[in-house]
CSV table of C-alpha atoms (C1' of nucleotides) in Angstrom, one decimal:
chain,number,residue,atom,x,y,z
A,7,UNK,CA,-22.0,-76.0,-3.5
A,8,UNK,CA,-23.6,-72.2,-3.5
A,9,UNK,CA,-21.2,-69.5,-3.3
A,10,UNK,CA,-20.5,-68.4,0.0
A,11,UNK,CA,-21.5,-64.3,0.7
A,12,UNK,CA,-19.2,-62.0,1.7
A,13,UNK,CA,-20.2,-59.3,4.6
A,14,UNK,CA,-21.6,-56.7,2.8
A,15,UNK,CA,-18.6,-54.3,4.2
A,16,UNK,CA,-16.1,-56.5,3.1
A,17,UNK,CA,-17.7,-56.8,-0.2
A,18,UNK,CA,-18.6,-52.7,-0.1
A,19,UNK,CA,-14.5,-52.4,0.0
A,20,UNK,CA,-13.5,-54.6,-2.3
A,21,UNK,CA,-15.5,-53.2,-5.2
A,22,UNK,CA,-13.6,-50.0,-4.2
A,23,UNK,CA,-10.1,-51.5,-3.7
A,24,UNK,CA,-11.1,-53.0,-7.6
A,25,UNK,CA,-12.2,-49.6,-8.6
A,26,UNK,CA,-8.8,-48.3,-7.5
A,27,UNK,CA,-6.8,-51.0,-9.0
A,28,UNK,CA,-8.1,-50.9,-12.2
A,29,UNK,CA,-7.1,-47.6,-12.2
A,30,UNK,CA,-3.7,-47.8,-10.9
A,31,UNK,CA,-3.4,-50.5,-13.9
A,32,UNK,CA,-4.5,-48.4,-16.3
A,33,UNK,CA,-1.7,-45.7,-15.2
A,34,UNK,CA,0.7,-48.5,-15.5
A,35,UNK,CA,1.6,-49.3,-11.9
A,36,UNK,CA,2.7,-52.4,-10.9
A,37,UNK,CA,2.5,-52.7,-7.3
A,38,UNK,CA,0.1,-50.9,-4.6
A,39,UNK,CA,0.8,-50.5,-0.8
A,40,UNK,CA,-1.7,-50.7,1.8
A,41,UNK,CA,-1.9,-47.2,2.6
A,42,UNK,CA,-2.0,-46.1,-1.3
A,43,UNK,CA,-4.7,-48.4,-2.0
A,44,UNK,CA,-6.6,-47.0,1.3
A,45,UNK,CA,-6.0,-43.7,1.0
A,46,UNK,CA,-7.3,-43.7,-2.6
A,47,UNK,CA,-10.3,-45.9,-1.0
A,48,UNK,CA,-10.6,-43.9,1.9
A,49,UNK,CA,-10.4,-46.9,4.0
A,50,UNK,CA,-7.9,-47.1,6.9
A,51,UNK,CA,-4.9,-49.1,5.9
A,52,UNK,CA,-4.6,-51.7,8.0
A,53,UNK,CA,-8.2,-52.4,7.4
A,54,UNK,CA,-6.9,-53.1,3.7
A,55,UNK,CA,-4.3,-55.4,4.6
A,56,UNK,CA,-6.9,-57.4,6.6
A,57,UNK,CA,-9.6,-57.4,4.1
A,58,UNK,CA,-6.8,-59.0,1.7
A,59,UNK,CA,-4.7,-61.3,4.0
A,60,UNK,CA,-8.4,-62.5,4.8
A,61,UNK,CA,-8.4,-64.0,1.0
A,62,UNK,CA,-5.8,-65.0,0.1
A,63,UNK,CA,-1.6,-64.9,0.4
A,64,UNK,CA,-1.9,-61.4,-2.0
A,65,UNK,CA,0.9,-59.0,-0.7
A,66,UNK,CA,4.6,-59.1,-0.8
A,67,UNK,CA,6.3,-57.8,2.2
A,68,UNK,CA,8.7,-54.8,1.3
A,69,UNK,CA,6.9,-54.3,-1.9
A,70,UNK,CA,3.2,-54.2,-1.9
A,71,UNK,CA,0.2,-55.8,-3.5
A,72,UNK,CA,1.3,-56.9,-7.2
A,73,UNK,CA,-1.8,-54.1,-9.4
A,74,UNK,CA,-2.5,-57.1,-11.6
A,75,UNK,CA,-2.4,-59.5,-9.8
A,76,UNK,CA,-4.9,-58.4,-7.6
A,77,UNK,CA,-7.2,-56.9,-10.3
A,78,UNK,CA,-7.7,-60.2,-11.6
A,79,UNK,CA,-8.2,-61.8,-7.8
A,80,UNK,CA,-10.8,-59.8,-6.4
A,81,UNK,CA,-13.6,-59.6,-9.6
A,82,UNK,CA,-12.7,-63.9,-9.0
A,83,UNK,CA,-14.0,-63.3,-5.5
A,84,UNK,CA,-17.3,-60.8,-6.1
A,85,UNK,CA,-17.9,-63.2,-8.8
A,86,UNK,CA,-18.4,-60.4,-11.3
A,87,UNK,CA,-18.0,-61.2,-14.9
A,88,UNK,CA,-19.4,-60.5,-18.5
A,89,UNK,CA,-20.6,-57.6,-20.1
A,90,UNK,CA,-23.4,-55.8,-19.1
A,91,UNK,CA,-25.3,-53.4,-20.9
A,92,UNK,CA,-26.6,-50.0,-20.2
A,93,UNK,CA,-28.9,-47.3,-21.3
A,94,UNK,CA,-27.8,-44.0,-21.4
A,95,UNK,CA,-30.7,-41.4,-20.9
A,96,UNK,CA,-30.1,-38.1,-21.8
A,97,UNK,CA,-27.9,-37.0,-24.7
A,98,UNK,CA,-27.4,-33.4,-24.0
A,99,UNK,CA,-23.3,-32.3,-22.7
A,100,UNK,CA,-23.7,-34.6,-19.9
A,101,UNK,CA,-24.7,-37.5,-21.7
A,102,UNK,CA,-22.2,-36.9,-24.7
A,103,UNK,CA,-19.2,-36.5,-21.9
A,104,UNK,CA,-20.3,-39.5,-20.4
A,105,UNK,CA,-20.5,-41.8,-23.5
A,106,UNK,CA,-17.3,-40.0,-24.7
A,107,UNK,CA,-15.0,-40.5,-21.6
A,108,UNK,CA,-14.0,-43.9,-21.8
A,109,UNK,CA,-15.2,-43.8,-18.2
A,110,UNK,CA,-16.4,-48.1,-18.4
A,111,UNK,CA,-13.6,-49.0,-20.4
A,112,UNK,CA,-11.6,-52.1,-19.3
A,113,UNK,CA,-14.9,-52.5,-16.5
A,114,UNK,CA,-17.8,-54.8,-17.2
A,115,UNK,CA,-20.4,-52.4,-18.3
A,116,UNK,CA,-20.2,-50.7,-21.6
A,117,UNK,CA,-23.3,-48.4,-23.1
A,118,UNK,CA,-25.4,-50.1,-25.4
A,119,UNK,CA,-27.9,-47.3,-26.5
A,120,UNK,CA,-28.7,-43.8,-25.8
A,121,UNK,CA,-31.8,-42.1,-25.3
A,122,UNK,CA,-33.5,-38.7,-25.4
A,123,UNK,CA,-36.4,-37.1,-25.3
A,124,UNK,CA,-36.1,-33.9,-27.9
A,125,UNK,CA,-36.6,-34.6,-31.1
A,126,UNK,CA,-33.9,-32.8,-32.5
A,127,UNK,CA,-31.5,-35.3,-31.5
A,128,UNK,CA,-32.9,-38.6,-32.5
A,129,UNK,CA,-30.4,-39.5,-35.0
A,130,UNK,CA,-27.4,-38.0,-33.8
A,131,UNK,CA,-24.7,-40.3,-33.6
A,132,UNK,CA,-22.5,-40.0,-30.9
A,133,UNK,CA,-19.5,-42.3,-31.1
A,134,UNK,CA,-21.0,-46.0,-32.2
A,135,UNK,CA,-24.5,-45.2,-31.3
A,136,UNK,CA,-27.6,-43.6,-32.7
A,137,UNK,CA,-29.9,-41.6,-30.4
A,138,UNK,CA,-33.3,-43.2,-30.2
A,139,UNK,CA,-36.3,-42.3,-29.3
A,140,UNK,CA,-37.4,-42.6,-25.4
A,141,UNK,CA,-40.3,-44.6,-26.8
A,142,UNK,CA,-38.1,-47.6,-27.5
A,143,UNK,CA,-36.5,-47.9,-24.3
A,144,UNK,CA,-38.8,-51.0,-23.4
A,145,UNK,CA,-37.9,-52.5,-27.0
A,146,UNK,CA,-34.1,-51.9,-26.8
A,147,UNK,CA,-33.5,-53.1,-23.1
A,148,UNK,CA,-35.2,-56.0,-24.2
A,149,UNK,CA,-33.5,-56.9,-27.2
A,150,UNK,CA,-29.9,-55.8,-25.7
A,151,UNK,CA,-30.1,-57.3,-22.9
A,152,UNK,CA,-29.6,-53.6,-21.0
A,153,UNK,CA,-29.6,-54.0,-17.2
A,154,UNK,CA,-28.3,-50.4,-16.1
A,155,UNK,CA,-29.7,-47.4,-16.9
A,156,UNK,CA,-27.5,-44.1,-16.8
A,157,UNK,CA,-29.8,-40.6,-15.8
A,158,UNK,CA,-28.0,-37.8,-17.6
A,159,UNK,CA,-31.0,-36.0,-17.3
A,160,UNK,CA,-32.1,-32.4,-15.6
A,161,UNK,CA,-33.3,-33.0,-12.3
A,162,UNK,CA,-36.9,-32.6,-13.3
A,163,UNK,CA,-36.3,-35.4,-15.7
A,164,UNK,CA,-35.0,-37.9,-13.5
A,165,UNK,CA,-38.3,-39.5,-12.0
A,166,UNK,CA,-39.6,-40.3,-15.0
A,167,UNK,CA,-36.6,-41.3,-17.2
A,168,UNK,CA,-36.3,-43.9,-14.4
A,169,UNK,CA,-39.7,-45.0,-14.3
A,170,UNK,CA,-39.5,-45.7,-17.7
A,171,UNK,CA,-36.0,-47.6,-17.5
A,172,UNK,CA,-37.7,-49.6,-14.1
A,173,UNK,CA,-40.6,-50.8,-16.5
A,174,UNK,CA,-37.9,-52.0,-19.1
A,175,UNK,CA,-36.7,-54.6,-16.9
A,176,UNK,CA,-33.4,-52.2,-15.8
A,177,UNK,CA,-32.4,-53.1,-12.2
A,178,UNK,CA,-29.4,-50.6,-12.0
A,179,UNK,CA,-29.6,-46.9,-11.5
A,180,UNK,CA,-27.2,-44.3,-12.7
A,181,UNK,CA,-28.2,-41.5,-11.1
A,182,UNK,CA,-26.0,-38.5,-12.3
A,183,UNK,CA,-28.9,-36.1,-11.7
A,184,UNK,CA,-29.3,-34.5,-8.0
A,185,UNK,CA,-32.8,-35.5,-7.9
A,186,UNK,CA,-33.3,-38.2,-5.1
A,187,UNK,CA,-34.7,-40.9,-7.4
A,188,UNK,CA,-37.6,-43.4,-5.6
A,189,UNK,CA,-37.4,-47.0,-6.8
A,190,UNK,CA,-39.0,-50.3,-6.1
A,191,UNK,CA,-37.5,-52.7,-4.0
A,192,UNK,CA,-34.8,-55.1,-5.7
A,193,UNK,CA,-33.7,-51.3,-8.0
A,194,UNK,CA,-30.2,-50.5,-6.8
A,195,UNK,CA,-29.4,-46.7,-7.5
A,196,UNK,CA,-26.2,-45.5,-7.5
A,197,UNK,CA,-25.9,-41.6,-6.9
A,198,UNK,CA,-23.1,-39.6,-8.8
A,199,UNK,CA,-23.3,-36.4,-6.9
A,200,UNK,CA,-20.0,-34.9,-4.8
A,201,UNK,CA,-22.2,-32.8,-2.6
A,202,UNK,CA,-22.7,-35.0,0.5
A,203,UNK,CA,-18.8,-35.6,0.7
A,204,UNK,CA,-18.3,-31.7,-0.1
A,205,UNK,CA,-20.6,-30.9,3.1
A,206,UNK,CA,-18.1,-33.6,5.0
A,207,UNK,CA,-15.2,-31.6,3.7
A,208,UNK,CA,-16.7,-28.2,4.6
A,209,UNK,CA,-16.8,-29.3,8.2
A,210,UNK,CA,-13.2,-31.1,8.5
A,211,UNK,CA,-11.5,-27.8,6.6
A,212,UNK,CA,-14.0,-25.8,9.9
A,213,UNK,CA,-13.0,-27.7,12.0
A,214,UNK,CA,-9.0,-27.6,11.2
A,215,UNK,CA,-9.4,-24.0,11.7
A,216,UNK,CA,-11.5,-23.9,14.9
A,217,UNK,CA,-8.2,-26.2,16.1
A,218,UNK,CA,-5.6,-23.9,14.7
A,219,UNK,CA,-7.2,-21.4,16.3
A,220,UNK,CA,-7.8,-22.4,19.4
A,221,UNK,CA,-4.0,-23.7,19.5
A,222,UNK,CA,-2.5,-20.7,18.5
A,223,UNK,CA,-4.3,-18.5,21.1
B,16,UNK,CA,-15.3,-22.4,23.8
B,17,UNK,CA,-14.1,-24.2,21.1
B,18,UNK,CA,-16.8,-26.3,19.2
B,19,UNK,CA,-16.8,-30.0,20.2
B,20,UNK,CA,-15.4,-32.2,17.4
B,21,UNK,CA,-17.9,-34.6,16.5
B,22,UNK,CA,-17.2,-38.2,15.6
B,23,UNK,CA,-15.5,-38.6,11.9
B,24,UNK,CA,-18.7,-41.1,11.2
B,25,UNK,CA,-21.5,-38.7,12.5
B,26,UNK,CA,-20.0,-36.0,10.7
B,27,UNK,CA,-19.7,-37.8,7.4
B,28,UNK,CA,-22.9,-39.3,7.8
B,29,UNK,CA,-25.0,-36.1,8.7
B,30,UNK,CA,-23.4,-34.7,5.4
B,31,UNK,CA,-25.3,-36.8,3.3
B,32,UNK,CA,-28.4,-36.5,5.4
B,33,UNK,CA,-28.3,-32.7,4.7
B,34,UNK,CA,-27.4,-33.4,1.2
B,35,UNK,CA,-30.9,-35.6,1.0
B,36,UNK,CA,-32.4,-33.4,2.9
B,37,UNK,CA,-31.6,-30.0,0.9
B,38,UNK,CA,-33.0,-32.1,-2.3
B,39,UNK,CA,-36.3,-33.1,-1.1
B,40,UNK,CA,-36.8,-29.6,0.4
B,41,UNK,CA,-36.1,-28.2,-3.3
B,42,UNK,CA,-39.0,-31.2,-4.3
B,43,UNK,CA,-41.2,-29.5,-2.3
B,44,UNK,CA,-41.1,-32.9,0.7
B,45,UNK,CA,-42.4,-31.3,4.0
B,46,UNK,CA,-41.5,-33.9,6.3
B,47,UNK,CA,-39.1,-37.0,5.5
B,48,UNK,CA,-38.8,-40.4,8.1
B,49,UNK,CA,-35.8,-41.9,9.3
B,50,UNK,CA,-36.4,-45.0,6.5
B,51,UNK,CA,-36.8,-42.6,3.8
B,52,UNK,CA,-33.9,-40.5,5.3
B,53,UNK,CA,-31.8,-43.6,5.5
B,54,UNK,CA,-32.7,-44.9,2.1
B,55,UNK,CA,-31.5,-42.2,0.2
B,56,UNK,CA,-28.3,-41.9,2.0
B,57,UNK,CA,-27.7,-45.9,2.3
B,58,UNK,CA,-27.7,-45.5,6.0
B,59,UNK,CA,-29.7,-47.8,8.3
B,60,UNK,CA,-32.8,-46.5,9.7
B,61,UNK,CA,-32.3,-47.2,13.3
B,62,UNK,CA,-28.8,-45.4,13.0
B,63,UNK,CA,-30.5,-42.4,11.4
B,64,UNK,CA,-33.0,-41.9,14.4
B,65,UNK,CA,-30.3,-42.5,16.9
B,66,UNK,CA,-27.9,-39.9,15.2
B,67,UNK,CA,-30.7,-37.3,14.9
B,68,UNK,CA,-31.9,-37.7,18.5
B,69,UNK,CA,-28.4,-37.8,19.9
B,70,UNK,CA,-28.5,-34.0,18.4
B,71,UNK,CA,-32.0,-32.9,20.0
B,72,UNK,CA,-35.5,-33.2,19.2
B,73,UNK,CA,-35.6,-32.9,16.1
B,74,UNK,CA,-38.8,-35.5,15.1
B,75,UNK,CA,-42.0,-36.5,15.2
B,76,UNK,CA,-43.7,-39.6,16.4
B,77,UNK,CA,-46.3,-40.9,13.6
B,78,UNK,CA,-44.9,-38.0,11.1
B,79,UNK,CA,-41.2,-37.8,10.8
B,80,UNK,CA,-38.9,-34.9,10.7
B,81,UNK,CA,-39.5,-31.6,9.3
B,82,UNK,CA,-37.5,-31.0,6.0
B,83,UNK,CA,-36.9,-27.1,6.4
B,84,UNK,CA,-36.3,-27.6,10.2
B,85,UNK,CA,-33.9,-30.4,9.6
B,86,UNK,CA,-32.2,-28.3,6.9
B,87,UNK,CA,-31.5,-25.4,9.4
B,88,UNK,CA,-29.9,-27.4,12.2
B,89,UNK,CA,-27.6,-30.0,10.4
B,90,UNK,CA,-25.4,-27.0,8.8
B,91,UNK,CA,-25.3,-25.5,11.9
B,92,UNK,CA,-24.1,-28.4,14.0
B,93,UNK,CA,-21.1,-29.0,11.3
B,94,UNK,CA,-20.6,-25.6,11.6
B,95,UNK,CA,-20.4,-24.9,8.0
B,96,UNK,CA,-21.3,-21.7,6.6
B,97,UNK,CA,-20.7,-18.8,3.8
B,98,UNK,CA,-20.3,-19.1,0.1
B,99,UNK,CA,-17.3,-21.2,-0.6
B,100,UNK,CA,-15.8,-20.6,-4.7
B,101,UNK,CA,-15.1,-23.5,-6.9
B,102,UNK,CA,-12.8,-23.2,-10.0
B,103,UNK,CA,-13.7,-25.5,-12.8
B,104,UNK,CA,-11.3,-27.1,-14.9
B,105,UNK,CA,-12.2,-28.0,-18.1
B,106,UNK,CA,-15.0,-26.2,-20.4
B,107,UNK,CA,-15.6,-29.4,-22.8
B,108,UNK,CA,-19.0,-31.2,-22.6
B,109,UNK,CA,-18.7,-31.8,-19.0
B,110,UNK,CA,-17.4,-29.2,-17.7
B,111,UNK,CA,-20.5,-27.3,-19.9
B,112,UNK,CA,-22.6,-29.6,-18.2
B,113,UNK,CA,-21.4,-29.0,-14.3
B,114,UNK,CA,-21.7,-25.5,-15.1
B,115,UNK,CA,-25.3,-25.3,-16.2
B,116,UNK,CA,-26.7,-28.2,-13.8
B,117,UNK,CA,-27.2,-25.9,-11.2
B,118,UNK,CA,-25.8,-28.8,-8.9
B,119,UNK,CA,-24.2,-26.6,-6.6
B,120,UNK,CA,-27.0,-24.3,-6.1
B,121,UNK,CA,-28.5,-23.7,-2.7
B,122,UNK,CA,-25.3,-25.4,-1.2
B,123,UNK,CA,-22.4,-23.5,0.1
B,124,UNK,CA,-20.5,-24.0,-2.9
B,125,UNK,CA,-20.9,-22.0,-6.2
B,126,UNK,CA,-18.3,-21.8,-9.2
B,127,UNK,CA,-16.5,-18.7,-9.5
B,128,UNK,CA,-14.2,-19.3,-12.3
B,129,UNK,CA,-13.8,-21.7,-15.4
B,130,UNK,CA,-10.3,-22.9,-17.1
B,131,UNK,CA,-9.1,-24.5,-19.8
B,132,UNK,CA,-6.3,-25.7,-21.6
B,133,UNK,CA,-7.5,-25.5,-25.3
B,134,UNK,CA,-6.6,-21.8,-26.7
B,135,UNK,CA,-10.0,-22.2,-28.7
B,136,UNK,CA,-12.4,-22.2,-25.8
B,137,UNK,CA,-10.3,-19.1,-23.8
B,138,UNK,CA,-13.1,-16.1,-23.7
B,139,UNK,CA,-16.6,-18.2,-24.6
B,140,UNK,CA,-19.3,-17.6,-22.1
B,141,UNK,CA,-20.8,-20.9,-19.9
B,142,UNK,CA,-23.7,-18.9,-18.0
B,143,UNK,CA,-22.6,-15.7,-16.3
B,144,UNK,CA,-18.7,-16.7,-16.6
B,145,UNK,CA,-16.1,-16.4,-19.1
B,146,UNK,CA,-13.3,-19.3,-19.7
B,147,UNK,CA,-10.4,-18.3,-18.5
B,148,UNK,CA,-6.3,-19.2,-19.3
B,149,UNK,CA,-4.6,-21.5,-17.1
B,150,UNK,CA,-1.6,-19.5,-16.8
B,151,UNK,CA,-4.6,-17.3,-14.6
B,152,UNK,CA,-5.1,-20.3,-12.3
B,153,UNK,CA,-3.2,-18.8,-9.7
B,154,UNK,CA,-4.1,-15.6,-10.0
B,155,UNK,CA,-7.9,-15.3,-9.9
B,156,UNK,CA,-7.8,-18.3,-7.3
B,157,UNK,CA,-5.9,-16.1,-4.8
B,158,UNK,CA,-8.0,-12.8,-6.1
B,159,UNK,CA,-11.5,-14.6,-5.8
B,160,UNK,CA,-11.2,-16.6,-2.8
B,161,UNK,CA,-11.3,-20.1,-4.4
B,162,UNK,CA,-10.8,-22.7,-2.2
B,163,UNK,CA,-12.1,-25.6,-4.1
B,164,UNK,CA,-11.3,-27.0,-7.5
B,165,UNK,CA,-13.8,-29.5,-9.9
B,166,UNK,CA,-11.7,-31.5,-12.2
B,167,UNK,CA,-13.5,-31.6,-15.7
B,168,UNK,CA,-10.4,-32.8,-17.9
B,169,UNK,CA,-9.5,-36.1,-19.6
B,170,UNK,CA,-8.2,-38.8,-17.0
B,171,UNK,CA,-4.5,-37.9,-18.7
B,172,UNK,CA,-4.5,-34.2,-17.5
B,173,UNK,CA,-5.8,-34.6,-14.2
B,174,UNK,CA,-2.7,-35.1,-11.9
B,175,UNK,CA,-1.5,-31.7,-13.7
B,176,UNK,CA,-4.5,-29.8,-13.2
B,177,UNK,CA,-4.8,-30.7,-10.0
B,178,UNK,CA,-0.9,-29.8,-9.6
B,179,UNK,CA,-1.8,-26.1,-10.6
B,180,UNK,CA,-4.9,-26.1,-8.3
B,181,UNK,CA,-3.1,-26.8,-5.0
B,182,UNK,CA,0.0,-24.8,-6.1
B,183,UNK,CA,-2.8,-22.0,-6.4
B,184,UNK,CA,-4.2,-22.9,-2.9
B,185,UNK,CA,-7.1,-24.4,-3.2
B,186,UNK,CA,-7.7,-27.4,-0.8
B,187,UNK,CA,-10.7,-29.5,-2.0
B,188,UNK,CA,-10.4,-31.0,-5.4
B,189,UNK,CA,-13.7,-32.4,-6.8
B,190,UNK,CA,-12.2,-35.2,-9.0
B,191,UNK,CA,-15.0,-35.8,-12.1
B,192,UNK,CA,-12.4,-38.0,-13.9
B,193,UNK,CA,-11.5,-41.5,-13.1
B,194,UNK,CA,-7.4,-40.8,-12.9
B,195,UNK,CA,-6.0,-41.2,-9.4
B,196,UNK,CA,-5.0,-38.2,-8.4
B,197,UNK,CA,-2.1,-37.4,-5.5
B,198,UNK,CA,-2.2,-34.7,-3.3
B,199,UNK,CA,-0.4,-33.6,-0.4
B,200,UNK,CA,-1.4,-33.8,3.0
B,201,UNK,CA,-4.2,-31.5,3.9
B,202,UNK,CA,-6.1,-31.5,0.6
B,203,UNK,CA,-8.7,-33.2,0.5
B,204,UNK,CA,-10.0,-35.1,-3.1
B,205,UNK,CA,-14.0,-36.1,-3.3
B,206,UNK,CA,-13.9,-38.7,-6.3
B,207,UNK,CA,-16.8,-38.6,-8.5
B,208,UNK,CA,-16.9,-41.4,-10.0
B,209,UNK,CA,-20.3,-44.8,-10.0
B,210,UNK,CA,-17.3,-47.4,-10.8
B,211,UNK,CA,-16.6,-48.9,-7.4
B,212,UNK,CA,-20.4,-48.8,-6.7
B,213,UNK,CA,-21.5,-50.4,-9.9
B,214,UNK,CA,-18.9,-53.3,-8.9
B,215,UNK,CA,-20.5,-53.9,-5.4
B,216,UNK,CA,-23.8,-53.7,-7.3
B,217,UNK,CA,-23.2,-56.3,-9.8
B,218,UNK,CA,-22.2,-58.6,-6.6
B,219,UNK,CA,-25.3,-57.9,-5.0
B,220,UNK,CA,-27.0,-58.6,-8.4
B,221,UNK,CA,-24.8,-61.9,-8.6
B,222,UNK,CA,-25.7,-63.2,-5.0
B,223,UNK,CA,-29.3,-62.8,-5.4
B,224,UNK,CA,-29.2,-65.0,-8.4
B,225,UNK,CA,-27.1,-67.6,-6.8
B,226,UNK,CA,-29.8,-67.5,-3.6
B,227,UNK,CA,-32.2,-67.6,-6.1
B,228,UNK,CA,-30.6,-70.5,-8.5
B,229,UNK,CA,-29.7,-72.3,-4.6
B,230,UNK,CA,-33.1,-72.1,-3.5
B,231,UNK,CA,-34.9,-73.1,-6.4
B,232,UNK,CA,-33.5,-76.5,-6.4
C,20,DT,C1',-59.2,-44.9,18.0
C,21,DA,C1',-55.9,-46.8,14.7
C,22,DG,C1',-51.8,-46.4,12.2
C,23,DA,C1',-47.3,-44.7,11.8
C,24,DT,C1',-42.9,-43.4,13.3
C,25,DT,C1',-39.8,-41.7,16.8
C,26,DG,C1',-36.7,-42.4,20.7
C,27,DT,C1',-34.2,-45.8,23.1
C,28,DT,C1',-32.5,-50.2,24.9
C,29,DA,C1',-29.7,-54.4,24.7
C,30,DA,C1',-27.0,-57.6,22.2
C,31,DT,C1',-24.1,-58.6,18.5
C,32,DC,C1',-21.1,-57.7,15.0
C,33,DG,C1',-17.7,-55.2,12.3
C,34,DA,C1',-14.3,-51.4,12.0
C,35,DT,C1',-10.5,-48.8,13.8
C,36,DT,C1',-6.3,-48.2,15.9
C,37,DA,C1',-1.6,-49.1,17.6
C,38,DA,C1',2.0,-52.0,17.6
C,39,DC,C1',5.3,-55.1,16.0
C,40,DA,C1',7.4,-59.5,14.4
C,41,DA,C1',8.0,-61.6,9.9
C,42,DT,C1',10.1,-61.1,5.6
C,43,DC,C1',10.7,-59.3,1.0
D,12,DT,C1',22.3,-55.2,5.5
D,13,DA,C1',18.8,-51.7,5.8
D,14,DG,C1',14.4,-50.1,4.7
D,15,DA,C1',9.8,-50.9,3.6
D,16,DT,C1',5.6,-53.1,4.0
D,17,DT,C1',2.8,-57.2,4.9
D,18,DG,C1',0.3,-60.2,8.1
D,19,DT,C1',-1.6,-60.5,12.6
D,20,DT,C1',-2.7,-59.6,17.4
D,21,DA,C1',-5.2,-57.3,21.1
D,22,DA,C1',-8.0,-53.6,22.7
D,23,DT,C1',-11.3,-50.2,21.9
D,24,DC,C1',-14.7,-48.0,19.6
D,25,DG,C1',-18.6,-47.5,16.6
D,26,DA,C1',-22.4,-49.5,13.7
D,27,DT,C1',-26.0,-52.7,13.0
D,28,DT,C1',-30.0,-55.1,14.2
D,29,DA,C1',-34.3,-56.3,16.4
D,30,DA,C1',-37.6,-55.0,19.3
D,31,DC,C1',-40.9,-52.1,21.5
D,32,DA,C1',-42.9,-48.6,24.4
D,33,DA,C1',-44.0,-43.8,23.8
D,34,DT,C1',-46.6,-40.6,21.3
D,35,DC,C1',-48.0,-37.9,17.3
DNA sequence: TAGATTGTTAATCGATTAACAATC
DNA sequence: TAGATTGTTAATCGATTAACAATC
């Protein structure tokens, strides 16, 4: 008895209705509406309730969605569990805010080693870990059992520090560079970059004037 | 004449075509196919030729689309334009780090001012700018045209930050921590944030082992 | 010529929207 | 009870997919 997918849309918005919930947890909510959880998703409302009443008896009418309730629900349902480990690359401010921020606490990734490629920092701790030398990134992933790898590199960087990450067995991009990062197939990359939703917000904040103006004449 | 409004999904999807578009121009990519195009923005192939030629001519046959060509039209059909200011909150690591990337150059966005709370940090240089008071928030907003703010502070002074941003006028907040942040209508938040990807990934990574486990019995 | 890739069609599927009864 | 919000329906719209002729 296999597992039965999900759509890929369905399961697209539930990682990002988890996302969400995790963090309304961690603010100490206790229940979500609809159009909170959507809004925060940018997913239309109704498509939320939907998505949910689709999996299970979730909400309460009047109230909401119960935050931990569902936190613990939908990670049942993508079947995501245990800890998985990845490689930071790139120990410069980027890389030390990143392994600073707490940013995958409470999720199922944590950092398991940092990298980088000047010498003068091999050997700096930052938090629990040592920065080691990019030539041990195939040794480490191994013995860690890293499957992400975080790019906190410059842009130039980027190509190679995932080359090098793809060869280690990694099968998970971080990509907090801008650089558009080519992979093989069965590499997932995630990009970290605001830009393309900036550009989206240029044009909706145009065109909100264009419609003022055009009302008011 | 006012401009036609295009369709929310076009719009937001020819945003990150220009956004993958302005990066492999700055990689030195002449042309760039609908796969390649589609790849980097998750978007299907098929739905990347069919947006592009629902636009005008913009390809190919046997080649693609031309990268500098592409890069002209798109900003002009969301009609967005001119040199739009950012204020960045926080000067710590990432905030050091946003500031020196160099992510926002060649877009319409650059960083006109830098804040933060800590006393210690007021009047240090990042680049060509000096950190600045809060208490000046609403000030230099109003006298440098800032319509956008980048939220580079721990998750715990986010909503407050943000607070001082709108109250300043700014209506795009670039959210770099992982808080929830609420805003009133008509600002607009971009999260910055891999979590709800990452989740959806390990599905994805979690299905295709269950296919695999499934099929190898 | 051969290979690659666009432009376009047709069919299916999924998302969006409005509306509202059910119920907490 | 009154207010809020879910669960659900129906109608429309947009996205996805496969396929392939056109053409660079």
């Amino acid at each position: 008895m296999t597992e039965r997918m999900l759509p890929a849309g369905l399961a697209a918005r539930l990682a990002r209705y988890l996302q969400v919930l995790m963090q309304a947890r961690k603010d100490g909510r206790a229940t979500i509406s609809s159009q909170a959880l959507g809004e925060h998703s940018a997913i239309n409302s109704t498509q939320v309730r939907r998505d949910l009443s689709g999996l299970g008896r979730f909400g309460k009418r009047g109230v909401g969605y119960d935050v931990e309730d569902l936190t613990g629900h939908i990670p049942e349902i993508l079947g995501i569990r245990g800890q998985n480990n990845i490689a930071l690359l790139g120990a410069g401010n980027l890389g030390t805010a990143i392994a600073g921020s707490g940013i995958f606490d409470g999720t199922w990734f944590q950092i398991a080693a940092i990298f980088d490629a000047d010498p003068a920092r091999i050997g700096q701790r930052i938090g629990e870990l040592e920065v080691q030398r990019l030539s041990d990134v195939a040794r480490i992933v191994t013995e860690r059992n890293i499957i992400a790898g975080a790019l906190a590199v410059p842009a130039t960087a980027a190509q190679g520090a995932a080359d090098v990450l793809i060869d280690a067995g990694v099968v998970i991009l971080i990509n907090y560079s801008e650089a558009l990062v080519q992979v093989p197939p069965g590499v997932m990359v995630q990009p970290v970059s605001p830009a393309g939703g900036l550009f989206y917000n240029l044009y909706l904040l145009g065109s909100a004037f264009s419609l003022r103006s055009s009302n008011s004449q």
